[in-house]
Amino acid sequence: MAQTPQQRRANLKFQKEQEARMGKSEDQIKKRAKDAPKSPISPLWLVLLAFVVFGGLFFEVISRIFFR
C-alpha cells in the first residue's frame, strides 16, 4: 500500500522529532517542551477579531465626523 502525501508529511515530521531527541536525556526533552507555550487562539482568529472590533470603531468615528 502506497503512502498518501499526508501520511508522508506526518512520517517526515515524526522522523525529524525523533532525530532531534537522539542523545538527549528525558529531562532535556521535557524542559524543551515546557519552554514553548502555545496560544489557545490562532493568529488568524486574533486578526479577524481585531478587524471586526477596530474596523467597526473606525467606521463609527468616520460616520460621526462626516454625517452628524
Short mmCIF file of C-alpha atoms in Angstrom, two decimals:
data_model
loop_
_atom_site.label_atom_id
_atom_site.label_comp_id
_atom_site.label_asym_id
_atom_site.label_seq_id
_atom_site.Cartn_x
_atom_site.Cartn_y
_atom_site.Cartn_z
CA MET A 1 0.00 0.00 0.00
CA ALA A 2 1.45 3.37 -1.01
CA GLN A 3 1.63 6.31 1.35
CA THR A 4 -0.59 9.29 0.83
CA PRO A 5 1.05 12.75 0.81
CA GLN A 6 -0.49 13.45 4.22
CA GLN A 7 1.00 10.25 5.67
CA ARG A 8 4.37 11.05 4.10
CA ARG A 9 4.40 14.54 5.71
CA ALA A 10 3.41 13.07 9.09
CA ASN A 11 6.16 10.45 8.84
CA LEU A 12 8.79 13.06 7.94
CA LYS A 13 7.70 15.25 10.85
CA PHE A 14 7.88 12.28 13.23
CA GLN A 15 11.32 11.33 11.89
CA LYS A 16 12.66 14.86 12.45
CA GLU A 17 11.33 14.89 16.01
CA GLN A 18 12.93 11.55 16.74
CA GLU A 19 16.27 12.65 15.30
CA ALA A 20 16.15 15.80 17.45
CA ARG A 21 15.69 13.63 20.56
CA MET A 22 18.67 11.37 19.87
CA GLY A 23 21.40 11.63 22.50
CA LYS A 24 19.36 13.74 24.92
CA SER A 25 18.05 12.80 28.33
CA GLU A 26 14.36 12.81 29.21
CA ASP A 27 14.83 15.93 31.36
CA GLN A 28 16.21 17.91 28.42
CA ILE A 29 13.33 16.77 26.20
CA LYS A 30 10.67 17.68 28.79
CA LYS A 31 12.30 21.04 29.51
CA ARG A 32 12.24 21.91 25.81
CA ALA A 33 8.53 21.06 25.56
CA LYS A 34 7.67 23.30 28.53
CA ASP A 35 9.63 26.29 27.19
CA ALA A 36 7.34 26.92 24.22
CA PRO A 37 3.79 27.63 25.44
CA LYS A 38 1.22 27.75 22.67
CA SER A 39 -1.54 30.30 22.42
CA PRO A 40 -5.05 28.83 22.65
CA ILE A 41 -6.23 31.16 19.85
CA SER A 42 -4.66 31.09 16.41
CA PRO A 43 -3.22 34.33 14.99
CA LEU A 44 -5.78 34.27 12.18
CA TRP A 45 -8.67 34.49 14.65
CA LEU A 46 -6.93 37.29 16.56
CA VAL A 47 -6.52 39.31 13.36
CA LEU A 48 -10.15 38.70 12.42
CA LEU A 49 -11.35 39.78 15.87
CA ALA A 50 -9.18 42.90 15.78
CA PHE A 51 -10.51 43.75 12.31
CA VAL A 52 -14.11 43.43 13.47
CA VAL A 53 -13.61 45.47 16.65
CA PHE A 54 -11.29 48.20 15.36
CA GLY A 55 -12.87 48.28 11.91
CA GLY A 56 -16.28 48.89 13.46
CA LEU A 57 -14.81 51.55 15.73
CA PHE A 58 -13.11 53.24 12.78
CA PHE A 59 -16.31 53.35 10.71
CA GLU A 60 -18.28 54.62 13.69
CA VAL A 61 -15.84 57.52 14.19
CA ILE A 62 -15.90 58.36 10.45
CA SER A 63 -19.70 58.33 10.39
CA ARG A 64 -19.92 60.64 13.43
CA ILE A 65 -17.42 63.10 11.96
CA PHE A 66 -18.88 63.37 8.44
CA PHE A 67 -22.56 62.52 8.95
CA ARG A 68 -23.60 64.37 12.08
#
